[in-house]
Amino acid sequence: MKISQLGEFGLIDVLKKFAPVSKEVIRGIGDDAAVLPYSKSEYLLLTTDMLAEDTHFTRHMSPQAIGHKALACNISDIAAMGGRPTFAVISIGIPKNLAVRFINDIYKGILLLAKSFNVIIVGGDTIKTDKIVINIALLGLVKKKNLITRDGATPEDWIFVTGPLGGSFKSGRHLNFLPRLAQAQFLVEKFPPSAMIDISDGLSGDLNHILKASRVGARLDHASIPRYKGVNLSQALNDGEDFELLFTLSPIKALSLMDWQARQKSFYFYPIGTITANVKERIDAESFTHFK
Ligand code: ADP
Ligand code: MG
């Protein structure tokens, strides 16, 4: 069988079999970050993301924005677990004809974002490749009581997103987005979600990850899904790389969140549907997957 027939998530399921479950691992493959033992009150989080030239970016794009994105998608994954990012290593594959300045500017983008999110770069690796490749691995910490995974959604929970969706590639937002760490930290402290994920594959695909892990279904109120100007429903559902957070809240917490946000203007959380007990109520997924 070819990889294209398996798809990205089929392939991850195959790879999962090579990563046996260990008592040392609190959560392995299957969430936004791995969850590992750390201290009495905290878990260690570990996530990694890779960007490749001509797959995720081209040399015509701003190298600083490419660097920004390489770190931002990792911070987004740590945020989605309820944690705060800490230390990162950066690995790069560089073609020998590439201007040194391009790599310098990629690093500028990484470092600027690292500074504003308190991430410290502690190492990496450098190799020669035919096309530019950037891989960042990021550690984070999460208070045990704040850990949010994909599998805690229950029927009647409300479904929320942190911002408008769609058109991320066309607009360049997929390169310059800011991870929703402040929103995630606010939520875990004040209105702890039952499940959370960051939207990288697309609302439909990422909601399906929550539904599958939580063994539930969902109904979306299409009219309530916030979209960017000029974006249609299908794009909002499927474009992906929005890097907004998608989370579920018990009805009681959802109502008090709505009450809270009616009275202030710091964050806005958009209710877009509800979780149901019918596992067949999945969202039509045309979401972005690699190898399709
Ligand atoms: P995200 O979009 O949140 O970064 P992915 O869809 O990339 O998550 O990955 C889903 C899960 O599969 C994660 O737990 C990730 O660690 C795991 N995973 C992805 N690729 C591999 C791989 N090559 N080997 C082992 N695990 C992988
Ligand atoms: Mg993620």
XYZ file of C-alpha atoms and ligand atoms in Angstrom:
320
model
C 0.000 0.000 0.000
C 1.159 3.516 -0.823
C 1.319 6.264 1.804
C -1.152 8.344 -0.230
C -3.816 5.626 0.284
C -3.236 5.611 4.027
C -3.400 9.394 4.575
C -1.632 11.347 7.323
C -3.760 10.047 10.185
C -3.782 6.459 8.895
C -0.009 6.649 8.830
C 0.140 8.021 12.391
C -2.041 5.070 13.501
C 0.485 2.689 11.943
C 3.404 4.504 13.607
C 1.583 4.359 16.937
C 2.099 0.600 16.957
C 5.851 1.187 17.099
C 5.501 3.370 20.176
C 4.436 0.911 22.875
C 2.527 2.282 25.853
C 4.763 2.790 28.869
C 3.940 3.505 32.474
C 6.414 6.398 32.278
C 4.228 8.132 29.687
C 1.076 9.915 30.814
C -0.034 10.683 27.225
C 1.844 9.564 24.132
C 0.782 9.848 20.500
C -2.670 11.283 19.906
C -2.843 14.768 21.423
C -1.312 18.171 20.713
C 1.703 17.342 22.876
C 3.035 14.362 24.791
C 2.469 14.503 28.567
C 5.325 13.236 30.738
C 6.063 12.986 34.462
C 7.765 16.029 35.983
C 6.997 17.061 39.573
C 4.362 16.669 42.240
C 2.218 19.451 40.831
C 3.230 19.687 37.139
C 3.593 17.615 33.986
C 6.206 18.108 31.298
C 4.824 18.682 27.766
C 6.755 17.905 24.579
C 5.749 18.756 21.030
C 7.455 19.101 17.650
C 6.545 20.474 14.238
C 8.377 20.501 10.943
C 8.119 22.919 8.020
C 9.535 22.148 4.580
C 10.247 24.403 1.620
C 7.672 24.055 -1.193
C 5.317 22.155 1.124
C 4.698 24.798 3.805
C 6.536 27.829 2.433
C 8.571 29.056 -0.526
C 11.725 31.154 -0.773
C 9.565 34.060 -1.954
C 7.989 34.333 1.468
C 9.427 36.388 4.307
C 12.063 34.285 6.082
C 11.251 36.052 9.332
C 7.600 35.009 8.999
C 8.671 31.419 8.253
C 10.720 31.372 11.470
C 7.846 32.923 13.372
C 5.482 30.209 12.139
C 7.907 27.368 12.912
C 7.851 28.302 16.599
C 4.270 29.615 16.733
C 2.688 26.275 15.776
C 4.609 24.560 18.582
C 3.551 27.188 21.150
C -0.023 26.732 19.922
C 0.162 22.984 20.676
C 1.483 23.608 24.213
C -1.281 26.197 24.765
C -3.901 23.659 23.622
C -2.811 21.304 26.444
C -3.320 24.061 29.022
C 0.436 24.563 29.463
C 3.121 27.246 29.118
C 6.097 26.832 26.761
C 9.618 26.730 28.225
C 12.629 25.447 26.215
C 13.134 24.685 22.509
C 15.666 23.132 20.162
C 15.797 24.139 16.488
C 16.961 21.846 13.695
C 17.497 23.094 10.171
C 18.308 21.536 6.834
C 19.951 24.073 4.517
C 20.772 23.890 0.796
C 24.356 24.979 0.155
C 23.349 27.729 -2.302
C 21.136 29.512 0.223
C 22.074 33.056 1.284
C 23.211 33.163 4.908
C 20.912 36.121 5.348
C 17.850 33.926 4.713
C 18.729 31.681 7.648
C 19.607 34.701 9.814
C 16.184 36.126 9.103
C 14.440 32.816 9.879
C 16.200 32.913 13.253
C 15.208 36.539 13.787
C 11.578 35.494 13.378
C 12.002 32.587 15.775
C 13.826 34.666 18.400
C 11.414 37.577 18.351
C 8.485 35.263 19.062
C 10.521 33.240 21.579
C 11.205 36.416 23.536
C 7.582 37.458 23.702
C 6.440 33.987 24.823
C 9.323 33.373 27.264
C 10.730 30.478 25.239
C 14.462 29.849 25.613
C 16.360 28.282 22.697
C 18.806 25.726 24.055
C 20.169 23.881 21.012
C 19.396 22.141 17.752
C 21.014 20.489 14.766
C 22.163 21.611 11.303
C 22.443 19.498 8.159
C 22.803 20.041 4.420
C 19.641 19.319 2.400
C 18.236 19.987 -1.087
C 15.398 22.113 0.254
C 15.063 24.157 3.432
C 13.619 22.214 6.369
C 12.955 23.599 9.846
C 12.002 21.475 12.806
C 11.403 22.828 16.283
C 10.829 20.722 19.375
C 9.370 22.575 22.324
C 8.980 21.694 25.988
C 6.311 23.113 28.232
C 4.957 22.742 31.729
C 1.374 22.375 32.820
C -0.100 22.288 36.314
C -1.630 18.829 36.710
C -5.012 20.381 37.456
C -4.810 22.469 34.245
C -4.052 19.648 31.788
C -6.643 19.572 28.986
C -6.689 16.685 26.515
C -8.806 15.848 23.457
C -10.788 13.092 25.117
C -12.853 14.857 27.781
C -15.815 16.196 25.775
C -19.203 14.940 27.016
C -22.739 15.197 25.586
C -24.394 18.619 26.123
C -21.032 20.424 26.311
C -20.876 23.607 24.287
C -18.279 23.930 21.524
C -16.296 27.180 21.251
C -13.585 28.722 19.071
C -11.325 31.630 20.013
C -11.581 33.578 16.753
C -12.660 33.805 13.119
C -11.636 31.040 10.720
C -10.794 30.474 7.052
C -8.650 31.985 4.318
C -5.480 31.499 6.323
C -3.225 30.683 3.357
C -4.510 33.367 1.000
C -4.284 36.078 3.634
C -0.859 35.065 4.962
C -2.344 34.549 8.434
C -0.925 31.005 8.448
C 2.525 32.645 8.678
C 1.981 35.508 11.095
C -0.607 34.269 13.595
C -0.075 34.651 17.330
C -0.643 31.501 19.407
C -3.646 31.810 21.723
C -1.646 31.162 24.878
C -3.225 33.961 26.924
C -6.727 32.723 26.091
C -5.796 29.121 26.963
C -4.264 30.170 30.284
C -7.313 32.268 31.098
C -9.606 29.332 30.308
C -7.746 26.703 32.329
C -7.693 28.987 35.365
C -11.242 30.368 35.178
C -13.406 28.139 32.934
C -11.552 24.822 32.491
C -12.523 23.214 29.163
C -13.473 19.537 29.060
C -11.429 19.113 25.848
C -9.220 21.384 23.741
C -7.213 21.293 20.492
C -5.648 23.958 18.286
C -7.020 24.248 14.749
C -4.232 23.238 12.399
C -6.036 20.796 10.086
C -9.308 22.757 9.908
C -12.329 23.114 12.177
C -14.046 19.995 10.808
C -10.966 17.779 10.972
C -9.848 18.997 14.379
C -13.329 18.778 15.876
C -13.429 15.207 14.599
C -10.199 14.519 16.520
C -11.991 15.606 19.717
C -15.117 13.583 18.814
C -13.120 10.456 18.082
C -10.989 10.722 21.233
C -14.019 11.546 23.415
C -16.353 9.002 21.707
C -19.094 11.560 21.148
C -20.772 13.385 18.259
C -21.416 17.063 17.561
C -23.839 19.444 15.957
C -22.513 22.717 14.641
C -24.593 25.841 14.229
C -23.134 26.891 10.888
C -24.423 30.442 11.159
C -22.474 30.980 14.396
C -19.086 29.933 13.047
C -17.044 33.153 12.959
C -15.413 33.703 9.561
C -13.025 36.236 8.122
C -14.413 38.629 5.516
C -14.744 36.975 2.101
C -14.522 33.456 3.560
C -17.359 30.988 2.911
C -18.561 28.269 5.262
C -16.662 25.480 3.556
C -13.416 27.463 3.797
C -14.041 28.219 7.477
C -14.618 24.501 8.093
C -11.813 23.125 6.007
C -9.014 25.553 5.138
C -7.022 24.873 8.297
C -3.926 26.524 9.786
C -6.153 28.967 11.655
C -4.377 28.205 14.929
C -7.385 29.302 16.931
C -8.296 27.085 19.875
C -11.298 24.780 19.673
C -12.655 23.700 23.057
C -15.659 22.244 24.820
C -17.207 23.414 28.101
C -19.876 21.960 30.351
C -23.203 23.839 29.947
C -22.868 25.440 33.400
C -19.372 26.753 32.693
C -20.414 27.773 29.161
C -23.245 29.915 30.515
C -21.014 31.581 33.073
C -18.382 32.217 30.375
C -21.055 33.888 28.221
C -22.142 35.925 31.226
C -18.531 36.919 31.965
C -17.808 37.974 28.396
C -20.979 40.050 28.142
C -19.447 42.264 30.831
C -15.888 42.806 29.579
C -13.829 43.153 26.409
C -10.510 41.324 26.914
C -11.194 38.034 25.093
C -14.093 36.772 23.037
C -15.060 33.109 22.764
C -17.527 32.088 20.044
C -20.056 29.308 20.807
C -20.526 27.306 17.595
C -22.376 24.120 18.529
C -22.897 21.309 21.028
C -21.548 17.861 21.752
C -24.031 14.994 21.363
C -24.104 11.371 22.505
C -24.507 10.135 18.931
C -21.039 9.136 17.751
C -22.334 9.084 14.181
C -22.745 12.862 14.287
C -19.324 13.643 12.884
C -18.491 16.767 10.919
C -17.971 16.305 7.181
C -14.226 16.328 7.000
C -12.540 17.573 3.898
C -9.864 18.970 6.123
C -6.310 19.324 5.046
C -4.252 16.194 5.452
C -0.825 15.584 4.046
C -0.347 12.856 1.392
C -3.918 13.225 0.076
P -0.734 18.651 15.636
O -1.495 19.043 14.388
O -1.453 19.001 16.903
O 0.718 19.106 15.622
P -0.422 16.089 14.410
O -1.682 15.921 13.642
O 0.815 16.546 13.709
O -0.702 17.059 15.656
O -0.080 14.757 15.173
C -1.069 14.026 15.881
C -0.389 13.078 16.853
O 0.443 12.147 16.144
C 0.539 13.780 17.857
O 0.402 13.136 19.104
C 1.923 13.554 17.269
O 2.918 13.528 18.277
C 1.785 12.190 16.613
N 2.699 11.992 15.453
C 2.719 12.699 14.288
N 3.682 12.238 13.464
C 4.292 11.228 14.120
C 5.386 10.347 13.811
N 6.018 10.446 12.656
N 5.741 9.424 14.734
C 5.095 9.345 15.926
N 4.064 10.143 16.276
C 3.665 11.074 15.395
Mg -2.296 20.725 17.504
